[in-house]
PDB file of C-alpha atoms in Angstrom:
ATOM      1  CA  MET A  25      -6.113  -0.993 -22.468  1.00  0.00           C
ATOM      2  CA  ASN A  26      -3.591  -0.185 -25.214  1.00  0.00           C
ATOM      3  CA  GLN A  27      -6.312   1.578 -27.206  1.00  0.00           C
ATOM      4  CA  ARG A  28      -7.261   3.558 -24.100  1.00  0.00           C
ATOM      5  CA  ILE A  29      -3.660   4.674 -23.534  1.00  0.00           C
ATOM      6  CA  ILE A  30      -3.184   5.638 -27.186  1.00  0.00           C
ATOM      7  CA  THR A  31      -6.395   7.675 -27.159  1.00  0.00           C
ATOM      8  CA  THR A  32      -5.309   9.413 -23.940  1.00  0.00           C
ATOM      9  CA  ILE A  33      -1.935  10.369 -25.424  1.00  0.00           C
ATOM     10  CA  PHE A  34      -3.443  11.772 -28.605  1.00  0.00           C
ATOM     11  CA  ALA A  35      -6.181  13.570 -26.650  1.00  0.00           C
ATOM     12  CA  LEU A  36      -3.606  15.245 -24.393  1.00  0.00           C
ATOM     13  CA  LEU A  37      -1.424  16.241 -27.337  1.00  0.00           C
ATOM     14  CA  PHE A  38      -4.505  17.846 -28.895  1.00  0.00           C
ATOM     15  CA  PHE A  39      -5.945  19.415 -25.734  1.00  0.00           C
ATOM     16  CA  ILE A  40      -2.886  20.795 -23.910  1.00  0.00           C
ATOM     17  CA  PRO A  41      -1.971  23.379 -26.610  1.00  0.00           C
ATOM     18  CA  PHE A  42      -5.503  24.791 -26.368  1.00  0.00           C
ATOM     19  CA  LEU A  43      -5.160  24.840 -22.588  1.00  0.00           C
ATOM     20  CA  LEU A  44      -1.865  26.743 -22.784  1.00  0.00           C
ATOM     21  CA  ILE A  45      -3.190  29.227 -25.359  1.00  0.00           C
ATOM     22  CA  GLY A  46      -6.441  29.818 -23.468  1.00  0.00           C
ATOM     23  CA  SER A  47      -8.844  32.612 -24.431  1.00  0.00           C
ATOM     24  CA  TRP A  48     -11.139  32.155 -27.448  1.00  0.00           C
ATOM     25  CA  PRO A  49      -9.499  29.010 -28.922  1.00  0.00           C
ATOM     26  CA  LEU A  50      -9.922  27.105 -25.635  1.00  0.00           C
ATOM     27  CA  GLU A  51     -13.401  28.470 -25.002  1.00  0.00           C
ATOM     28  CA  ILE A  52     -14.621  27.493 -28.461  1.00  0.00           C
ATOM     29  CA  LEU A  53     -13.206  24.004 -27.981  1.00  0.00           C
ATOM     30  CA  LEU A  54     -14.893  23.677 -24.581  1.00  0.00           C
ATOM     31  CA  ALA A  55     -18.195  24.893 -26.017  1.00  0.00           C
ATOM     32  CA  VAL A  56     -17.955  22.227 -28.724  1.00  0.00           C
ATOM     33  CA  LEU A  57     -17.202  19.580 -26.087  1.00  0.00           C
ATOM     34  CA  ALA A  58     -20.145  20.781 -23.991  1.00  0.00           C
ATOM     35  CA  ILE A  59     -22.493  20.553 -26.984  1.00  0.00           C
ATOM     36  CA  ILE A  60     -21.243  17.027 -27.726  1.00  0.00           C
ATOM     37  CA  GLY A  61     -21.763  16.105 -24.067  1.00  0.00           C
ATOM     38  CA  MET A  62     -25.289  17.497 -24.249  1.00  0.00           C
ATOM     39  CA  TYR A  63     -25.864  15.494 -27.438  1.00  0.00           C
ATOM     40  CA  GLU A  64     -24.723  12.315 -25.648  1.00  0.00           C
ATOM     41  CA  LEU A  65     -27.043  12.921 -22.705  1.00  0.00           C
ATOM     42  CA  ILE A  66     -29.994  13.567 -25.009  1.00  0.00           C
ATOM     43  CA  LYS A  67     -29.296  10.377 -26.939  1.00  0.00           C
ATOM     44  CA  MET A  68     -29.077   8.374 -23.698  1.00  0.00           C
ATOM     45  CA  LYS A  69     -32.541   9.689 -22.836  1.00  0.00           C
ATOM     46  CA  SER A  70     -33.745   8.587 -26.308  1.00  0.00           C
ATOM     47  CA  ILE A  71     -34.621  12.123 -27.347  1.00  0.00           C
ATOM     48  CA  HIS A  72     -34.115  12.652 -31.068  1.00  0.00           C
ATOM     49  CA  PRO A  73     -30.849  14.671 -31.132  1.00  0.00           C
ATOM     50  CA  TYR A  74     -32.011  16.994 -33.924  1.00  0.00           C
ATOM     51  CA  SER A  75     -35.584  17.505 -32.771  1.00  0.00           C
ATOM     52  CA  PRO A  76     -37.030  20.845 -31.580  1.00  0.00           C
ATOM     53  CA  GLY A  77     -36.743  19.387 -28.086  1.00  0.00           C
ATOM     54  CA  ALA A  78     -32.985  18.953 -28.412  1.00  0.00           C
ATOM     55  CA  LEU A  79     -31.747  21.900 -30.484  1.00  0.00           C
ATOM     56  CA  PRO A  80     -32.515  24.613 -27.863  1.00  0.00           C
ATOM     57  CA  SER A  81     -30.463  22.603 -25.345  1.00  0.00           C
ATOM     58  CA  TYR A  82     -27.342  22.950 -27.480  1.00  0.00           C
ATOM     59  CA  THR A  83     -27.874  26.702 -27.623  1.00  0.00           C
ATOM     60  CA  GLY A  84     -28.390  26.794 -23.862  1.00  0.00           C
ATOM     61  CA  VAL A  85     -25.272  24.834 -22.949  1.00  0.00           C
ATOM     62  CA  ALA A  86     -23.132  26.957 -25.307  1.00  0.00           C
ATOM     63  CA  MET A  87     -24.648  30.138 -23.867  1.00  0.00           C
ATOM     64  CA  ILE A  88     -23.643  29.061 -20.361  1.00  0.00           C
ATOM     65  CA  VAL A  89     -20.080  28.198 -21.446  1.00  0.00           C
ATOM     66  CA  PHE A  90     -19.726  31.648 -23.063  1.00  0.00           C
ATOM     67  CA  SER A  91     -21.703  33.459 -20.355  1.00  0.00           C
ATOM     68  CA  HIS A  92     -18.675  35.432 -19.084  1.00  0.00           C
ATOM     69  CA  ARG A  93     -18.312  36.803 -22.627  1.00  0.00           C
ATOM     70  CA  LEU A  94     -21.992  37.333 -23.319  1.00  0.00           C
ATOM     71  CA  PHE A  95     -22.823  38.714 -19.868  1.00  0.00           C
ATOM     72  CA  PRO A  96     -19.567  40.188 -18.467  1.00  0.00           C
ATOM     73  CA  MET A  97     -21.134  42.322 -15.727  1.00  0.00           C
ATOM     74  CA  VAL A  98     -22.386  40.877 -12.438  1.00  0.00           C
ATOM     75  CA  SER A  99     -25.748  42.508 -13.091  1.00  0.00           C
ATOM     76  CA  ASP A 100     -25.886  40.598 -16.386  1.00  0.00           C
ATOM     77  CA  HIS A 101     -26.246  37.300 -14.519  1.00  0.00           C
ATOM     78  CA  TRP A 102     -29.983  37.973 -14.601  1.00  0.00           C
ATOM     79  CA  SER A 103     -29.704  38.022 -18.404  1.00  0.00           C
ATOM     80  CA  LEU A 104     -28.154  34.544 -18.351  1.00  0.00           C
ATOM     81  CA  TYR A 105     -30.836  33.356 -15.944  1.00  0.00           C
ATOM     82  CA  ASN A 106     -33.552  34.760 -18.201  1.00  0.00           C
ATOM     83  CA  GLY A 107     -31.899  33.202 -21.243  1.00  0.00           C
ATOM     84  CA  VAL A 108     -32.021  29.757 -19.639  1.00  0.00           C
ATOM     85  CA  LEU A 109     -35.645  30.361 -18.624  1.00  0.00           C
ATOM     86  CA  GLY A 110     -36.443  31.361 -22.197  1.00  0.00           C
ATOM     87  CA  ILE A 111     -35.054  28.069 -23.459  1.00  0.00           C
ATOM     88  CA  LEU A 112     -37.054  26.242 -20.791  1.00  0.00           C
ATOM     89  CA  LEU A 113     -40.220  27.928 -22.072  1.00  0.00           C
ATOM     90  CA  LEU A 114     -39.382  26.811 -25.624  1.00  0.00           C
ATOM     91  CA  LEU A 115     -39.030  23.234 -24.399  1.00  0.00           C
ATOM     92  CA  PHE A 116     -42.393  23.459 -22.640  1.00  0.00           C
ATOM     93  CA  VAL A 117     -44.032  24.788 -25.798  1.00  0.00           C
ATOM     94  CA  TYR A 118     -42.574  21.905 -27.789  1.00  0.00           C
ATOM     95  CA  LEU A 119     -43.876  19.556 -25.080  1.00  0.00           C
ATOM     96  CA  LEU A 120     -47.414  20.773 -25.769  1.00  0.00           C
ATOM     97  CA  PHE A 121     -47.229  20.001 -29.491  1.00  0.00           C
ATOM     98  CA  SER A 122     -44.964  16.944 -29.527  1.00  0.00           C
ATOM     99  CA  LYS A 123     -47.789  14.383 -29.532  1.00  0.00           C
ATOM    100  CA  GLN A 124     -46.216  12.494 -26.582  1.00  0.00           C
ATOM    101  CA  ASP A 125     -42.843  12.066 -28.327  1.00  0.00           C
ATOM    102  CA  TYR A 126     -41.389  14.483 -25.781  1.00  0.00           C
ATOM    103  CA  ASP A 127     -42.444  14.427 -22.135  1.00  0.00           C
ATOM    104  CA  VAL A 128     -41.849  16.257 -18.858  1.00  0.00           C
ATOM    105  CA  GLU A 129     -38.885  14.022 -17.981  1.00  0.00           C
ATOM    106  CA  ASP A 130     -37.295  14.964 -21.307  1.00  0.00           C
ATOM    107  CA  VAL A 131     -37.635  18.654 -20.397  1.00  0.00           C
ATOM    108  CA  SER A 132     -36.055  17.966 -16.995  1.00  0.00           C
ATOM    109  CA  VAL A 133     -33.119  16.075 -18.504  1.00  0.00           C
ATOM    110  CA  SER A 134     -32.534  18.839 -21.044  1.00  0.00           C
ATOM    111  CA  LEU A 135     -32.519  21.517 -18.347  1.00  0.00           C
ATOM    112  CA  MET A 136     -30.319  19.436 -16.045  1.00  0.00           C
ATOM    113  CA  GLY A 137     -27.849  18.825 -18.854  1.00  0.00           C
ATOM    114  CA  MET A 138     -27.635  22.505 -19.770  1.00  0.00           C
ATOM    115  CA  LEU A 139     -26.955  23.556 -16.177  1.00  0.00           C
ATOM    116  CA  TYR A 140     -24.628  20.710 -15.205  1.00  0.00           C
ATOM    117  CA  VAL A 141     -22.535  20.318 -18.354  1.00  0.00           C
ATOM    118  CA  GLY A 142     -22.583  24.024 -19.216  1.00  0.00           C
ATOM    119  CA  THR A 143     -21.552  25.146 -15.735  1.00  0.00           C
ATOM    120  CA  GLY A 144     -18.772  22.554 -15.596  1.00  0.00           C
ATOM    121  CA  PHE A 145     -17.106  23.721 -18.790  1.00  0.00           C
ATOM    122  CA  HIS A 146     -17.795  27.387 -17.997  1.00  0.00           C
ATOM    123  CA  ALA A 147     -16.020  27.094 -14.636  1.00  0.00           C
ATOM    124  CA  PHE A 148     -13.093  25.522 -16.488  1.00  0.00           C
ATOM    125  CA  THR A 149     -12.789  28.591 -18.750  1.00  0.00           C
ATOM    126  CA  LEU A 150     -12.940  30.970 -15.783  1.00  0.00           C
ATOM    127  CA  LEU A 151     -10.298  29.081 -13.806  1.00  0.00           C
ATOM    128  CA  ARG A 152      -7.992  28.972 -16.838  1.00  0.00           C
ATOM    129  CA  GLU A 153      -8.359  32.733 -17.147  1.00  0.00           C
ATOM    130  CA  ARG A 154      -7.758  33.488 -13.481  1.00  0.00           C
ATOM    131  CA  ASN A 155      -5.260  30.885 -12.213  1.00  0.00           C
ATOM    132  CA  ILE A 156      -3.793  28.377 -14.658  1.00  0.00           C
ATOM    133  CA  HIS A 157      -1.544  26.913 -11.940  1.00  0.00           C
ATOM    134  CA  LEU A 158      -4.565  26.037  -9.808  1.00  0.00           C
ATOM    135  CA  LEU A 159      -6.269  24.566 -12.878  1.00  0.00           C
ATOM    136  CA  PHE A 160      -3.282  22.302 -13.542  1.00  0.00           C
ATOM    137  CA  LEU A 161      -3.307  21.232  -9.879  1.00  0.00           C
ATOM    138  CA  ILE A 162      -6.946  20.175 -10.221  1.00  0.00           C
ATOM    139  CA  LEU A 163      -6.246  18.310 -13.462  1.00  0.00           C
ATOM    140  CA  PHE A 164      -3.260  16.477 -11.987  1.00  0.00           C
ATOM    141  CA  VAL A 165      -5.276  15.533  -8.885  1.00  0.00           C
ATOM    142  CA  ILE A 166      -8.130  14.136 -11.005  1.00  0.00           C
ATOM    143  CA  TRP A 167      -5.756  12.164 -13.240  1.00  0.00           C
ATOM    144  CA  ALA A 168      -3.754  10.884 -10.261  1.00  0.00           C
ATOM    145  CA  THR A 169      -6.939   9.828  -8.469  1.00  0.00           C
ATOM    146  CA  ASP A 170      -8.182   7.955 -11.510  1.00  0.00           C
ATOM    147  CA  SER A 171      -4.880   6.149 -12.098  1.00  0.00           C
ATOM    148  CA  GLY A 172      -4.251   5.455  -8.421  1.00  0.00           C
ATOM    149  CA  ALA A 173      -7.751   4.108  -7.824  1.00  0.00           C
ATOM    150  CA  TYR A 174      -7.485   1.809 -10.841  1.00  0.00           C
ATOM    151  CA  LEU A 175      -4.025   0.431 -10.038  1.00  0.00           C
ATOM    152  CA  ILE A 176      -4.498   0.029  -6.283  1.00  0.00           C
ATOM    153  CA  GLY A 177      -8.043  -1.260  -6.628  1.00  0.00           C
ATOM    154  CA  ARG A 178      -6.884  -3.833  -9.133  1.00  0.00           C
ATOM    155  CA  LYS A 179      -4.035  -4.904  -6.851  1.00  0.00           C
ATOM    156  CA  ILE A 180      -5.643  -5.068  -3.397  1.00  0.00           C
ATOM    157  CA  GLY A 181      -9.278  -4.017  -3.858  1.00  0.00           C
ATOM    158  CA  LYS A 182     -11.815  -6.282  -2.155  1.00  0.00           C
ATOM    159  CA  LYS A 183     -14.639  -4.281  -0.592  1.00  0.00           C
ATOM    160  CA  LYS A 184     -17.042  -2.905  -3.205  1.00  0.00           C
ATOM    161  CA  LEU A 185     -17.537   0.855  -3.127  1.00  0.00           C
ATOM    162  CA  ALA A 186     -20.874   1.137  -4.948  1.00  0.00           C
ATOM    163  CA  PRO A 187     -21.754  -2.280  -6.402  1.00  0.00           C
ATOM    164  CA  ALA A 188     -25.196  -1.241  -7.614  1.00  0.00           C
ATOM    165  CA  ILE A 189     -23.716   1.607  -9.659  1.00  0.00           C
ATOM    166  CA  SER A 190     -20.152   0.628 -10.578  1.00  0.00           C
ATOM    167  CA  PRO A 191     -19.310  -2.970  -9.595  1.00  0.00           C
ATOM    168  CA  ASN A 192     -15.585  -2.705 -10.352  1.00  0.00           C
ATOM    169  CA  LYS A 193     -14.837   0.148  -7.956  1.00  0.00           C
ATOM    170  CA  THR A 194     -13.554  -0.717  -4.490  1.00  0.00           C
ATOM    171  CA  VAL A 195     -13.117   1.137  -1.203  1.00  0.00           C
ATOM    172  CA  GLU A 196      -9.402   0.295  -1.232  1.00  0.00           C
ATOM    173  CA  GLY A 197      -9.061   1.686  -4.731  1.00  0.00           C
ATOM    174  CA  SER A 198     -10.930   4.857  -3.791  1.00  0.00           C
ATOM    175  CA  LEU A 199      -8.751   5.497  -0.748  1.00  0.00           C
ATOM    176  CA  GLY A 200      -5.656   4.621  -2.745  1.00  0.00           C
ATOM    177  CA  GLY A 201      -6.674   7.126  -5.401  1.00  0.00           C
ATOM    178  CA  VAL A 202      -6.960   9.870  -2.779  1.00  0.00           C
ATOM    179  CA  ALA A 203      -3.562   8.923  -1.325  1.00  0.00           C
ATOM    180  CA  VAL A 204      -1.844   9.033  -4.722  1.00  0.00           C
ATOM    181  CA  ALA A 205      -3.569  12.323  -5.533  1.00  0.00           C
ATOM    182  CA  MET A 206      -2.332  13.865  -2.270  1.00  0.00           C
ATOM    183  CA  LEU A 207       1.237  12.842  -3.036  1.00  0.00           C
ATOM    184  CA  VAL A 208       1.017  14.314  -6.533  1.00  0.00           C
ATOM    185  CA  ALA A 209      -0.585  17.503  -5.171  1.00  0.00           C
ATOM    186  CA  ALA A 210       2.111  17.900  -2.500  1.00  0.00           C
ATOM    187  CA  LEU A 211       4.855  17.481  -5.112  1.00  0.00           C
ATOM    188  CA  TYR A 212       3.155  19.935  -7.477  1.00  0.00           C
ATOM    189  CA  LEU A 213       2.678  22.536  -4.729  1.00  0.00           C
ATOM    190  CA  THR A 214       6.355  22.373  -3.739  1.00  0.00           C
ATOM    191  CA  LEU A 215       7.347  23.079  -7.330  1.00  0.00           C
ATOM    192  CA  VAL A 216       4.645  25.530  -8.448  1.00  0.00           C
ATOM    193  CA  ASN A 217       3.343  28.630  -6.707  1.00  0.00           C
ATOM    194  CA  THR A 218      -0.415  28.815  -7.126  1.00  0.00           C
ATOM    195  CA  GLY A 219      -0.540  32.095  -5.202  1.00  0.00           C
ATOM    196  CA  LEU A 220      -2.535  30.425  -2.435  1.00  0.00           C
ATOM    197  CA  PRO A 221      -1.464  28.851   0.902  1.00  0.00           C
ATOM    198  CA  PHE A 222       0.089  25.368   0.647  1.00  0.00           C
ATOM    199  CA  TRP A 223      -2.135  23.688   3.224  1.00  0.00           C
ATOM    200  CA  THR A 224      -5.271  25.295   1.834  1.00  0.00           C
ATOM    201  CA  MET A 225      -4.419  23.949  -1.603  1.00  0.00           C
ATOM    202  CA  LEU A 226      -3.624  20.516  -0.179  1.00  0.00           C
ATOM    203  CA  ALA A 227      -7.017  20.453   1.529  1.00  0.00           C
ATOM    204  CA  LEU A 228      -8.636  21.522  -1.736  1.00  0.00           C
ATOM    205  CA  ALA A 229      -6.772  18.697  -3.514  1.00  0.00           C
ATOM    206  CA  ALA A 230      -8.334  16.187  -1.101  1.00  0.00           C
ATOM    207  CA  VAL A 231     -11.804  17.611  -1.778  1.00  0.00           C
ATOM    208  CA  VAL A 232     -11.168  17.507  -5.534  1.00  0.00           C
ATOM    209  CA  SER A 233     -10.003  13.893  -5.352  1.00  0.00           C
ATOM    210  CA  VAL A 234     -13.172  12.791  -3.552  1.00  0.00           C
ATOM    211  CA  ALA A 235     -15.412  14.983  -5.738  1.00  0.00           C
ATOM    212  CA  GLY A 236     -13.847  13.582  -8.895  1.00  0.00           C
ATOM    213  CA  GLN A 237     -14.764  10.066  -7.806  1.00  0.00           C
ATOM    214  CA  LEU A 238     -18.298  11.215  -7.042  1.00  0.00           C
ATOM    215  CA  GLY A 239     -18.520  12.652 -10.545  1.00  0.00           C
ATOM    216  CA  ASP A 240     -17.437   9.311 -11.965  1.00  0.00           C
ATOM    217  CA  LEU A 241     -20.142   7.561  -9.952  1.00  0.00           C
ATOM    218  CA  VAL A 242     -22.775  10.105 -11.012  1.00  0.00           C
ATOM    219  CA  GLU A 243     -22.005   9.408 -14.667  1.00  0.00           C
ATOM    220  CA  SER A 244     -22.112   5.650 -13.991  1.00  0.00           C
ATOM    221  CA  ALA A 245     -25.505   6.041 -12.292  1.00  0.00           C
ATOM    222  CA  ILE A 246     -26.894   7.958 -15.285  1.00  0.00           C
ATOM    223  CA  LYS A 247     -25.637   5.343 -17.741  1.00  0.00           C
ATOM    224  CA  ARG A 248     -26.952   2.492 -15.622  1.00  0.00           C
ATOM    225  CA  HIS A 249     -30.349   4.204 -15.415  1.00  0.00           C
ATOM    226  CA  TYR A 250     -30.535   4.395 -19.206  1.00  0.00           C
ATOM    227  CA  GLY A 251     -28.988   0.974 -19.778  1.00  0.00           C
ATOM    228  CA  VAL A 252     -25.936   2.083 -21.764  1.00  0.00           C
ATOM    229  CA  LYS A 253     -22.289   1.115 -21.345  1.00  0.00           C
ATOM    230  CA  ASP A 254     -20.808   4.382 -22.610  1.00  0.00           C
ATOM    231  CA  SER A 255     -22.239   7.854 -23.148  1.00  0.00           C
ATOM    232  CA  GLY A 256     -20.835   7.864 -26.687  1.00  0.00           C
ATOM    233  CA  SER A 257     -18.149   6.449 -28.952  1.00  0.00           C
ATOM    234  CA  LEU A 258     -16.118   9.519 -29.909  1.00  0.00           C
ATOM    235  CA  LEU A 259     -13.025   8.472 -27.922  1.00  0.00           C
ATOM    236  CA  PRO A 260     -11.905   4.862 -28.559  1.00  0.00           C
ATOM    237  CA  GLY A 261     -11.289   3.042 -25.294  1.00  0.00           C
ATOM    238  CA  HIS A 262     -12.942   5.817 -23.274  1.00  0.00           C
ATOM    239  CA  GLY A 263     -16.440   6.172 -24.720  1.00  0.00           C
ATOM    240  CA  GLY A 264     -17.858   9.638 -25.086  1.00  0.00           C
ATOM    241  CA  ILE A 265     -17.134  13.139 -23.848  1.00  0.00           C
ATOM    242  CA  LEU A 266     -19.207  12.628 -20.706  1.00  0.00           C
ATOM    243  CA  ASP A 267     -17.272   9.420 -19.989  1.00  0.00           C
ATOM    244  CA  ARG A 268     -13.940  11.219 -20.257  1.00  0.00           C
ATOM    245  CA  PHE A 269     -14.926  14.461 -18.516  1.00  0.00           C
ATOM    246  CA  ASP A 270     -17.290  13.047 -15.871  1.00  0.00           C
ATOM    247  CA  SER A 271     -14.972  13.728 -12.919  1.00  0.00           C
ATOM    248  CA  LEU A 272     -13.871  17.109 -14.221  1.00  0.00           C
ATOM    249  CA  ILE A 273     -17.415  18.366 -14.815  1.00  0.00           C
ATOM    250  CA  PHE A 274     -18.505  17.457 -11.272  1.00  0.00           C
ATOM    251  CA  VAL A 275     -15.373  19.031  -9.774  1.00  0.00           C
ATOM    252  CA  MET A 276     -15.761  22.224 -11.798  1.00  0.00           C
ATOM    253  CA  VAL A 277     -19.418  22.581 -10.824  1.00  0.00           C
ATOM    254  CA  LEU A 278     -18.324  22.200  -7.195  1.00  0.00           C
ATOM    255  CA  ILE A 279     -15.561  24.768  -7.724  1.00  0.00           C
ATOM    256  CA  SER A 280     -18.204  27.139  -9.074  1.00  0.00           C
ATOM    257  CA  VAL A 281     -20.557  26.468  -6.136  1.00  0.00           C
ATOM    258  CA  ILE A 282     -17.895  27.137  -3.476  1.00  0.00           C
ATOM    259  CA  ASN A 283     -16.918  30.269  -5.420  1.00  0.00           C
ATOM    260  CA  VAL A 284     -13.295  29.416  -6.125  1.00  0.00           C
ATOM    261  CA  VAL A 285     -13.772  30.969  -9.597  1.00  0.00           C
TER     262      VAL A 285
END
């Protein structure tokens, strides 16, 4: 646990200045994190990370993160769509000549990773650009949910939430995480003006708290499917980028889907 706390402190000290600066420095950092996350997913699937089946995926996930720069007009969204399709065609071509080292499931995982990880980090960049106060609310809610669920679940948790996926998570911990997140969100919203109605933001905080836990479970399900404990080893005590950003990626994809950004 001490190693986990130390890593968290150093990670925040490194990340928060980029978050405050925003613009290109933050976007480049997020693109790097997205590529590392894609690398971790590819390794979990046992695809060679530097093979012709993997390299286009890194280009694709970076292209999605930078899509608001590369394709700034609404009409340009078709260009992004076509770019992703072009990468998909490259993966299919490699599939034909890979001599069974790369299969249809590998193509599917690569495409899923590009869309899921890329969209998550891209939505983060857009929200930072448009409403940093709302972005901080979401971050605080995710962190509060995680801490609250762990502490309350450890103290009074009995009923398993999803034993087949994540045996240590409990219903009591999950509900406790939402409760703590709501308290933190209410305090934040009394102190900071997000430019949006208080009760709307409080309702959004509840959705984010639940969605963050779903993102955690999704990552656990992927790791359990591939028989790995952590997605990577970049962050001591936390695992990999996907381990650390699992909740945030799911939440940001949801934020993108419901058109908050």
